[in-house]
Amino acid sequence: MKTINDINFKDKKALVRVDFNVPLNDDFEVTDTTRIHAAKDTIIKILEDEGSVILMSHLGRPKGNQEEFSLKHIVAAATDILGVQVKFVEDCIGDAAQQAAANLQPCEVLLLENLRFYSEETAGDAAFAKALSQLGNVYVNDAFGTAHRAHASTAIIAQYFDEKCFGHLMTREIESLNKVLETPDKPVVAILGGAKVSSKITVIENILDKVDDLIIAGGMAYTFIKAQGGKIGDSLCEDDKMELALEILEKAKSKNTNIHLPVDAITADAFSEHATIDNAAIDAIPNGWMGLDIGEKSRSQFHTVLMQAKTILWNGAAGVFELEPFSHGTISLGKSVAASTAAGAFSLVGGGDSVAAVKQFGFDDQVSYVSTGGGAMLEMLEGKTLPGIAAILD
């Protein structure tokens, strides 16, 4: 695996695919700079080698050239974080972009305009990828968040470079996932949460061979409970997936993988933080009530399992953590994962909800690694080869 450390960038122009798809407020100010910070050490390495950096990214889902999606809005934040004045050009291909790239001196940084102002980017158009490739002489992919897309700038472009490599962020993502999926210290515990079994089926099927214990939480747990004859009231359930849930339980048994389902729930008579709240056994929720979080007994049992782990994978929340009364199960999982990490386990957190939760509740510096790419990480967990990774490995 060729990484950025394998190349000396002196007098080279590095075309770096970053993921600067950051949130902006109504004044077009960046409200979360995590993704810019994540790319910093890759950019600094190239500059310290006395190379120059040409950054390309997308922002949002524009339909053509839309002012509100211009990457010029993030120049100030990027300049501040990198400590280097970031130059900007109002196109990503064509004369203006070529001129700006040609004029770039060693130790300078240029940011191209939003790649998705061209529909050719998401179409994976080869001519567009070739036009981008003419701006630099080394290609660096450091955008894990888009590695599962076969877009022009993430996968197609690599064929036009003799020198190509992964940036520091991509390297950390790949190594962290490999540490969980390929070379883990055992026992391995996976926590899968979220609303639906259907969105995690392929993940479950792929990791059953690799984990010793699988904790199933969140809305998807109720499908498993109902499939086994439990009464779940008005809780979320995919009735058409109950048979599949039973198959997963059988498959786990045949592979000696322990599946841990919640035993109790925090219930509510409405989907609201102002609802009447109660506790119930997970398989005895009355009609008119819904389970919106895991209860105290479940939290305690999951804690015991997690404290025995040497490797932990966490994807998905335990309940509706956005509503305060139903956040405590997810917070409890966070505390357990943090405690196990402090005791020596390697913990990887990934996927939108769980990443949002660890950040919101302050666990992000108490786990081993927080993945930056929800969709990309899920596809790796499903056992898929990501186009953005395959393009560098070819």
Short mmCIF file of C-alpha atoms in Angstrom, two decimals:
data_model
loop_
_atom_site.label_atom_id
_atom_site.label_comp_id
_atom_site.label_asym_id
_atom_site.label_seq_id
_atom_site.Cartn_x
_atom_site.Cartn_y
_atom_site.Cartn_z
CA MET A 1 0.00 0.00 0.00
CA LYS A 2 1.71 3.19 -1.18
CA THR A 3 1.27 6.05 1.27
CA ILE A 4 2.27 9.68 1.29
CA ASN A 5 5.36 8.79 3.35
CA ASP A 6 6.74 6.85 0.37
CA ILE A 7 7.07 9.98 -1.80
CA ASN A 8 9.31 13.04 -1.63
CA PHE A 9 7.23 15.91 -3.05
CA LYS A 10 10.11 18.38 -3.58
CA ASP A 11 9.34 20.49 -6.69
CA LYS A 12 6.27 18.34 -7.42
CA LYS A 13 2.67 19.46 -7.80
CA ALA A 14 0.44 17.19 -5.76
CA LEU A 15 -3.20 16.99 -6.85
CA VAL A 16 -4.93 16.03 -3.60
CA ARG A 17 -8.55 14.82 -3.40
CA VAL A 18 -9.82 15.94 0.00
CA ASP A 19 -13.28 15.81 1.52
CA PHE A 20 -14.08 19.45 2.32
CA ASN A 21 -17.82 18.80 2.18
CA VAL A 22 -18.35 20.87 5.34
CA PRO A 23 -21.49 22.47 6.79
CA LEU A 24 -22.00 26.22 6.27
CA ASN A 25 -24.34 28.60 8.08
CA ASP A 26 -26.53 31.28 6.46
CA ASP A 27 -23.52 33.62 6.32
CA PHE A 28 -21.51 30.92 4.47
CA GLU A 29 -19.22 30.37 7.46
CA VAL A 30 -17.90 26.85 8.18
CA THR A 31 -19.65 25.53 11.30
CA ASP A 32 -17.69 22.25 11.66
CA THR A 33 -14.03 22.20 10.58
CA THR A 34 -13.38 18.52 11.41
CA ARG A 35 -12.84 17.50 7.78
CA ILE A 36 -10.40 20.33 7.10
CA HIS A 37 -8.42 19.43 10.21
CA ALA A 38 -8.45 15.77 9.10
CA ALA A 39 -6.59 16.66 5.87
CA LYS A 40 -4.08 19.00 7.51
CA ASP A 41 -1.19 16.59 8.15
CA THR A 42 -1.29 15.33 4.54
CA ILE A 43 -1.11 18.90 3.18
CA ILE A 44 1.64 19.91 5.63
CA LYS A 45 3.77 16.86 4.71
CA ILE A 46 3.74 17.92 1.03
CA LEU A 47 4.56 21.54 1.90
CA GLU A 48 7.40 20.52 4.22
CA ASP A 49 8.86 18.48 1.34
CA GLU A 50 8.81 21.80 -0.63
CA GLY A 51 6.09 20.59 -2.97
CA SER A 52 2.94 22.49 -3.92
CA VAL A 53 -0.64 21.39 -3.21
CA ILE A 54 -3.68 21.57 -5.48
CA LEU A 55 -6.80 20.69 -3.50
CA MET A 56 -9.96 19.36 -5.13
CA SER A 57 -13.22 18.61 -3.36
CA HIS A 58 -16.98 18.68 -3.70
CA LEU A 59 -19.41 20.63 -1.52
CA GLY A 60 -23.04 19.61 -1.25
CA ARG A 61 -25.12 18.46 -4.19
CA PRO A 62 -25.27 21.44 -6.53
CA LYS A 63 -27.25 21.42 -9.75
CA GLY A 64 -24.73 23.12 -12.00
CA ASN A 65 -22.80 26.20 -10.89
CA GLN A 66 -24.56 27.44 -7.73
CA GLU A 67 -23.03 30.29 -5.75
CA GLU A 68 -24.03 28.88 -2.37
CA PHE A 69 -22.02 25.71 -3.05
CA SER A 70 -18.82 27.52 -4.07
CA LEU A 71 -15.69 26.37 -2.28
CA LYS A 72 -14.57 30.01 -2.05
CA HIS A 73 -16.64 30.08 1.16
CA ILE A 74 -14.17 27.79 2.92
CA VAL A 75 -10.94 29.55 1.87
CA ALA A 76 -10.77 31.60 5.10
CA ALA A 77 -11.28 28.54 7.35
CA ALA A 78 -8.77 26.45 5.38
CA THR A 79 -6.19 29.28 5.48
CA ASP A 80 -6.64 29.62 9.23
CA ILE A 81 -6.32 25.88 9.93
CA LEU A 82 -3.38 25.23 7.57
CA GLY A 83 -1.47 28.37 8.53
CA VAL A 84 -0.83 29.00 4.83
CA GLN A 85 -2.71 31.41 2.57
CA VAL A 86 -4.95 29.22 0.41
CA LYS A 87 -5.31 30.51 -3.15
CA PHE A 88 -8.57 29.91 -4.98
CA VAL A 89 -9.50 29.53 -8.63
CA GLU A 90 -13.12 29.75 -9.84
CA ASP A 91 -12.99 26.56 -11.91
CA CYS A 92 -11.53 23.08 -11.59
CA ILE A 93 -10.63 22.45 -15.27
CA GLY A 94 -9.99 24.67 -18.27
CA ASP A 95 -7.73 27.67 -18.87
CA ALA A 96 -8.21 29.43 -15.53
CA ALA A 97 -7.47 26.29 -13.51
CA GLN A 98 -4.47 25.36 -15.69
CA GLN A 99 -3.03 28.87 -15.40
CA ALA A 100 -3.45 28.94 -11.61
CA ALA A 101 -1.83 25.49 -11.28
CA ALA A 102 1.05 26.45 -13.62
CA ASN A 103 1.75 29.59 -11.57
CA LEU A 104 1.75 27.75 -8.25
CA GLN A 105 5.13 27.90 -6.50
CA PRO A 106 6.64 25.32 -4.09
CA CYS A 107 5.06 25.49 -0.60
CA GLU A 108 1.87 27.11 -1.95
CA VAL A 109 -1.70 25.79 -1.77
CA LEU A 110 -4.41 26.18 -4.42
CA LEU A 111 -8.06 25.21 -3.92
CA LEU A 112 -10.08 24.39 -7.04
CA GLU A 113 -13.77 25.22 -7.43
CA ASN A 114 -16.42 22.61 -6.55
CA LEU A 115 -15.94 19.47 -8.66
CA ARG A 116 -19.67 18.83 -8.71
CA PHE A 117 -20.37 22.00 -10.66
CA TYR A 118 -19.65 19.52 -13.49
CA SER A 119 -22.03 16.53 -13.78
CA GLU A 120 -19.06 14.64 -15.28
CA GLU A 121 -17.60 14.32 -11.77
CA THR A 122 -20.33 12.05 -10.39
CA ALA A 123 -20.72 10.31 -13.77
CA GLY A 124 -17.09 9.16 -13.53
CA ASP A 125 -16.33 10.75 -16.89
CA ALA A 126 -12.86 9.84 -18.19
CA ALA A 127 -12.32 13.05 -20.22
CA PHE A 128 -13.13 15.16 -17.14
CA ALA A 129 -10.78 13.03 -15.00
CA LYS A 130 -8.02 13.45 -17.60
CA ALA A 131 -8.52 17.24 -17.64
CA LEU A 132 -8.18 17.32 -13.84
CA SER A 133 -5.07 15.13 -13.98
CA GLN A 134 -3.23 17.68 -16.13
CA LEU A 135 -3.05 20.09 -13.16
CA GLY A 136 -0.54 18.04 -11.15
CA ASN A 137 2.08 15.31 -11.48
CA VAL A 138 1.34 13.26 -8.32
CA TYR A 139 -2.14 12.13 -7.26
CA VAL A 140 -2.99 11.80 -3.56
CA ASN A 141 -6.37 10.46 -2.45
CA ASP A 142 -7.18 11.56 1.10
CA ALA A 143 -10.99 11.58 0.85
CA PHE A 144 -12.20 8.46 2.64
CA GLY A 145 -15.73 9.86 2.83
CA THR A 146 -16.08 9.53 -0.96
CA ALA A 147 -13.91 6.43 -1.47
CA HIS A 148 -17.00 4.28 -2.11
CA ARG A 149 -17.96 6.41 -5.13
CA ALA A 150 -16.53 5.70 -8.58
CA HIS A 151 -16.35 9.41 -9.34
CA ALA A 152 -13.92 11.06 -11.73
CA SER A 153 -11.76 12.59 -8.98
CA THR A 154 -11.79 9.60 -6.62
CA ALA A 155 -11.29 6.60 -8.89
CA ILE A 156 -11.06 7.34 -12.62
CA ILE A 157 -8.32 9.97 -12.33
CA ALA A 158 -5.71 7.63 -10.82
CA GLN A 159 -5.05 5.88 -14.17
CA TYR A 160 -3.50 9.08 -15.53
CA PHE A 161 -0.72 9.16 -12.92
CA ASP A 162 2.49 7.16 -12.61
CA GLU A 163 2.88 8.39 -9.04
CA LYS A 164 -0.16 8.00 -6.79
CA CYS A 165 -0.67 7.29 -3.11
CA PHE A 166 -2.98 7.48 -0.10
CA GLY A 167 -2.86 10.51 2.19
CA HIS A 168 -2.48 10.18 5.97
CA LEU A 169 -6.25 10.18 6.61
CA MET A 170 -7.00 7.44 4.07
CA THR A 171 -4.09 5.41 5.45
CA ARG A 172 -5.42 5.69 9.02
CA GLU A 173 -8.93 4.73 7.91
CA ILE A 174 -7.76 1.64 6.01
CA GLU A 175 -5.40 0.54 8.78
CA SER A 176 -8.05 1.01 11.49
CA LEU A 177 -10.65 -0.99 9.58
CA ASN A 178 -8.13 -3.71 8.77
CA LYS A 179 -7.24 -3.88 12.46
CA VAL A 180 -10.88 -4.68 13.21
CA LEU A 181 -11.73 -6.88 10.21
CA GLU A 182 -8.46 -8.61 9.29
CA THR A 183 -6.04 -8.70 12.25
CA PRO A 184 -8.04 -8.07 15.44
CA ASP A 185 -7.06 -9.00 18.97
CA LYS A 186 -9.80 -11.25 20.31
CA PRO A 187 -12.43 -11.18 21.66
CA VAL A 188 -13.98 -8.88 19.06
CA VAL A 189 -17.26 -7.15 19.94
CA ALA A 190 -19.37 -5.30 17.38
CA ILE A 191 -22.21 -2.95 18.33
CA LEU A 192 -24.74 -2.39 15.57
CA GLY A 193 -27.50 0.12 16.19
CA GLY A 194 -29.73 2.30 14.09
CA ALA A 195 -33.30 2.02 12.92
CA LYS A 196 -33.48 -0.76 10.36
CA VAL A 197 -32.23 -4.32 9.96
CA SER A 198 -32.50 -3.88 6.18
CA SER A 199 -29.74 -1.25 6.10
CA LYS A 200 -27.33 -3.49 8.07
CA ILE A 201 -28.07 -6.97 6.68
CA THR A 202 -24.93 -7.25 4.57
CA VAL A 203 -22.80 -5.83 7.39
CA ILE A 204 -24.17 -8.42 9.83
CA GLU A 205 -23.64 -11.27 7.37
CA ASN A 206 -20.08 -10.19 6.61
CA ILE A 207 -18.95 -9.69 10.23
CA LEU A 208 -20.56 -12.78 11.82
CA ASP A 209 -17.41 -14.73 10.92
CA LYS A 210 -15.15 -12.05 12.36
CA VAL A 211 -16.71 -11.19 15.72
CA ASP A 212 -17.12 -13.12 18.96
CA ASP A 213 -20.00 -11.01 20.25
CA LEU A 214 -22.57 -8.89 18.41
CA ILE A 215 -24.62 -6.35 20.36
CA ILE A 216 -27.78 -5.33 18.48
CA ALA A 217 -29.38 -2.12 19.71
CA GLY A 218 -31.48 0.74 18.38
CA GLY A 219 -34.72 0.36 16.45
CA MET A 220 -33.49 -2.72 14.59
CA ALA A 221 -33.53 -4.76 17.82
CA TYR A 222 -37.36 -4.78 17.89
CA THR A 223 -37.56 -6.75 14.64
CA PHE A 224 -35.47 -9.49 16.30
CA ILE A 225 -37.61 -9.41 19.46
CA LYS A 226 -40.93 -9.60 17.60
CA ALA A 227 -39.58 -12.38 15.35
CA GLN A 228 -39.01 -14.45 18.52
CA GLY A 229 -42.58 -13.89 19.68
CA GLY A 230 -42.04 -10.82 21.86
CA LYS A 231 -44.63 -8.09 22.24
CA ILE A 232 -43.14 -4.76 21.16
CA GLY A 233 -46.21 -2.49 21.24
CA ASP A 234 -45.90 0.30 18.69
CA SER A 235 -42.10 0.06 18.45
CA LEU A 236 -40.40 0.25 15.07
CA CYS A 237 -40.42 -3.10 13.29
CA GLU A 238 -39.77 -4.37 9.79
CA ASP A 239 -42.30 -7.18 9.64
CA ASP A 240 -40.96 -8.34 6.27
CA LYS A 241 -37.51 -8.85 7.81
CA MET A 242 -38.54 -11.04 10.77
CA GLU A 243 -37.73 -14.27 8.99
CA LEU A 244 -34.33 -12.86 8.10
CA ALA A 245 -33.76 -11.91 11.74
CA LEU A 246 -34.39 -15.52 12.78
CA GLU A 247 -31.99 -16.73 10.07
CA ILE A 248 -29.30 -14.36 11.38
CA LEU A 249 -29.77 -15.72 14.92
CA GLU A 250 -29.42 -19.29 13.63
CA LYS A 251 -26.39 -18.43 11.54
CA ALA A 252 -24.73 -16.78 14.53
CA LYS A 253 -25.33 -19.90 16.62
CA SER A 254 -23.68 -22.08 13.98
CA LYS A 255 -20.63 -19.80 13.96
CA ASN A 256 -20.42 -19.61 17.77
CA THR A 257 -21.03 -15.87 17.67
CA ASN A 258 -22.96 -14.59 20.68
CA ILE A 259 -25.77 -12.18 19.81
CA HIS A 260 -26.79 -9.85 22.61
CA LEU A 261 -30.21 -8.21 22.32
CA PRO A 262 -31.61 -5.67 24.78
CA VAL A 263 -33.67 -7.14 27.64
CA ASP A 264 -35.49 -3.96 28.63
CA ALA A 265 -36.50 -0.65 27.06
CA ILE A 266 -37.26 2.95 27.92
CA THR A 267 -40.74 3.35 26.48
CA ALA A 268 -42.87 6.36 25.54
CA ASP A 269 -46.49 6.90 24.55
CA ALA A 270 -45.40 9.26 21.73
CA PHE A 271 -42.29 10.02 19.68
CA SER A 272 -41.50 13.17 21.65
CA GLU A 273 -39.27 14.25 24.51
CA HIS A 274 -42.44 15.51 26.22
CA ALA A 275 -44.07 12.07 26.08
CA THR A 276 -45.00 10.04 29.14
CA ILE A 277 -42.04 7.73 29.82
CA ASP A 278 -41.93 4.27 31.38
CA ASN A 279 -39.78 1.11 31.52
CA ALA A 280 -40.71 -2.31 30.20
CA ALA A 281 -39.23 -5.70 29.45
CA ILE A 282 -38.25 -5.56 25.77
CA ASP A 283 -40.64 -8.41 24.92
CA ALA A 284 -43.58 -7.05 26.93
CA ILE A 285 -44.17 -3.52 25.67
CA PRO A 286 -47.89 -2.62 25.88
CA ASN A 287 -49.87 -1.48 22.86
CA GLY A 288 -49.77 2.29 22.46
CA TRP A 289 -46.18 2.41 23.75
CA MET A 290 -42.90 2.32 21.82
CA GLY A 291 -39.34 1.51 22.85
CA LEU A 292 -37.05 4.48 22.17
CA ASP A 293 -33.94 3.51 24.16
CA ILE A 294 -32.34 0.56 25.93
CA GLY A 295 -33.02 0.19 29.66
CA GLU A 296 -30.74 -0.13 32.70
CA LYS A 297 -30.45 -3.95 32.62
CA SER A 298 -29.44 -3.91 28.94
CA ARG A 299 -26.85 -1.19 29.60
CA SER A 300 -25.36 -3.25 32.44
CA GLN A 301 -25.24 -6.47 30.37
CA PHE A 302 -23.69 -4.70 27.37
CA HIS A 303 -21.11 -3.08 29.69
CA THR A 304 -20.02 -6.53 30.91
CA VAL A 305 -19.59 -7.78 27.32
CA LEU A 306 -17.64 -4.65 26.26
CA MET A 307 -15.27 -4.77 29.24
CA GLN A 308 -14.10 -8.23 28.12
CA ALA A 309 -13.38 -7.02 24.57
CA LYS A 310 -9.95 -6.48 23.04
CA THR A 311 -11.36 -5.04 19.78
CA ILE A 312 -14.58 -3.03 19.47
CA LEU A 313 -16.48 -1.85 16.40
CA TRP A 314 -19.36 0.57 17.02
CA ASN A 315 -21.80 1.54 14.28
CA GLY A 316 -25.17 3.05 15.15
CA ALA A 317 -26.87 4.47 18.24
CA ALA A 318 -28.75 2.58 20.99
CA GLY A 319 -31.82 4.81 20.89
CA VAL A 320 -33.21 8.14 19.77
CA PHE A 321 -30.28 10.01 21.34
CA GLU A 322 -31.28 13.31 19.71
CA LEU A 323 -34.13 13.46 22.27
CA GLU A 324 -32.66 13.88 25.77
CA PRO A 325 -34.86 11.36 27.64
CA PHE A 326 -33.76 8.64 25.18
CA SER A 327 -30.06 9.52 25.01
CA HIS A 328 -28.90 7.64 28.10
CA GLY A 329 -28.51 4.22 26.47
CA THR A 330 -26.18 5.64 23.82
CA ILE A 331 -24.27 7.61 26.48
CA SER A 332 -23.95 4.40 28.52
CA LEU A 333 -22.52 2.57 25.48
CA GLY A 334 -20.08 5.45 25.01
CA LYS A 335 -18.93 5.19 28.63
CA SER A 336 -18.51 1.42 28.31
CA VAL A 337 -16.54 1.66 25.05
CA ALA A 338 -14.35 4.42 26.58
CA ALA A 339 -13.72 2.34 29.73
CA SER A 340 -12.82 -0.73 27.68
CA THR A 341 -10.50 1.40 25.52
CA ALA A 342 -8.80 2.78 28.64
CA ALA A 343 -8.31 -0.84 29.74
CA GLY A 344 -6.46 -1.64 26.50
CA ALA A 345 -9.07 -2.44 23.85
CA PHE A 346 -8.86 -0.99 20.31
CA SER A 347 -12.13 0.79 19.50
CA LEU A 348 -13.32 2.01 16.11
CA VAL A 349 -16.45 4.17 15.85
CA GLY A 350 -18.01 4.85 12.46
CA GLY A 351 -21.29 5.67 10.78
CA GLY A 352 -23.25 8.90 10.99
CA ASP A 353 -25.27 8.35 14.17
CA SER A 354 -22.53 6.86 16.32
CA VAL A 355 -19.98 9.48 15.18
CA ALA A 356 -22.48 12.27 15.92
CA ALA A 357 -23.15 10.71 19.33
CA VAL A 358 -19.50 10.33 20.41
CA LYS A 359 -18.85 13.94 19.41
CA GLN A 360 -22.00 15.27 21.08
CA PHE A 361 -21.30 13.45 24.35
CA GLY A 362 -17.52 14.02 24.37
CA PHE A 363 -16.26 10.47 23.82
CA ASP A 364 -14.36 11.20 20.59
CA ASP A 365 -11.01 11.51 22.38
CA GLN A 366 -11.70 8.44 24.55
CA VAL A 367 -11.92 5.90 21.72
CA SER A 368 -9.09 4.67 19.50
CA TYR A 369 -10.38 5.95 16.16
CA VAL A 370 -13.43 7.80 14.83
CA SER A 371 -14.00 7.14 11.12
CA THR A 372 -14.73 10.12 8.87
CA GLY A 373 -16.72 8.24 6.24
CA GLY A 374 -20.07 6.67 7.12
CA GLY A 375 -21.03 5.23 3.74
CA ALA A 376 -17.48 4.21 2.87
CA MET A 377 -16.99 2.49 6.21
CA LEU A 378 -20.28 0.61 5.90
CA GLU A 379 -19.29 -0.69 2.47
CA MET A 380 -15.93 -1.87 3.80
CA LEU A 381 -17.78 -3.64 6.64
CA GLU A 382 -19.97 -5.27 3.99
CA GLY A 383 -16.80 -6.68 2.42
CA LYS A 384 -16.95 -4.51 -0.69
CA THR A 385 -13.90 -3.16 -2.50
CA LEU A 386 -14.06 0.64 -2.58
CA PRO A 387 -13.31 2.21 -5.99
CA GLY A 388 -11.25 5.04 -4.44
CA ILE A 389 -9.01 2.52 -2.68
CA ALA A 390 -8.78 0.05 -5.58
CA ALA A 391 -7.65 2.88 -7.92
CA ILE A 392 -4.53 3.52 -5.83
CA LEU A 393 -3.76 -0.17 -5.28
CA ASP A 394 -3.91 -0.99 -9.03
#
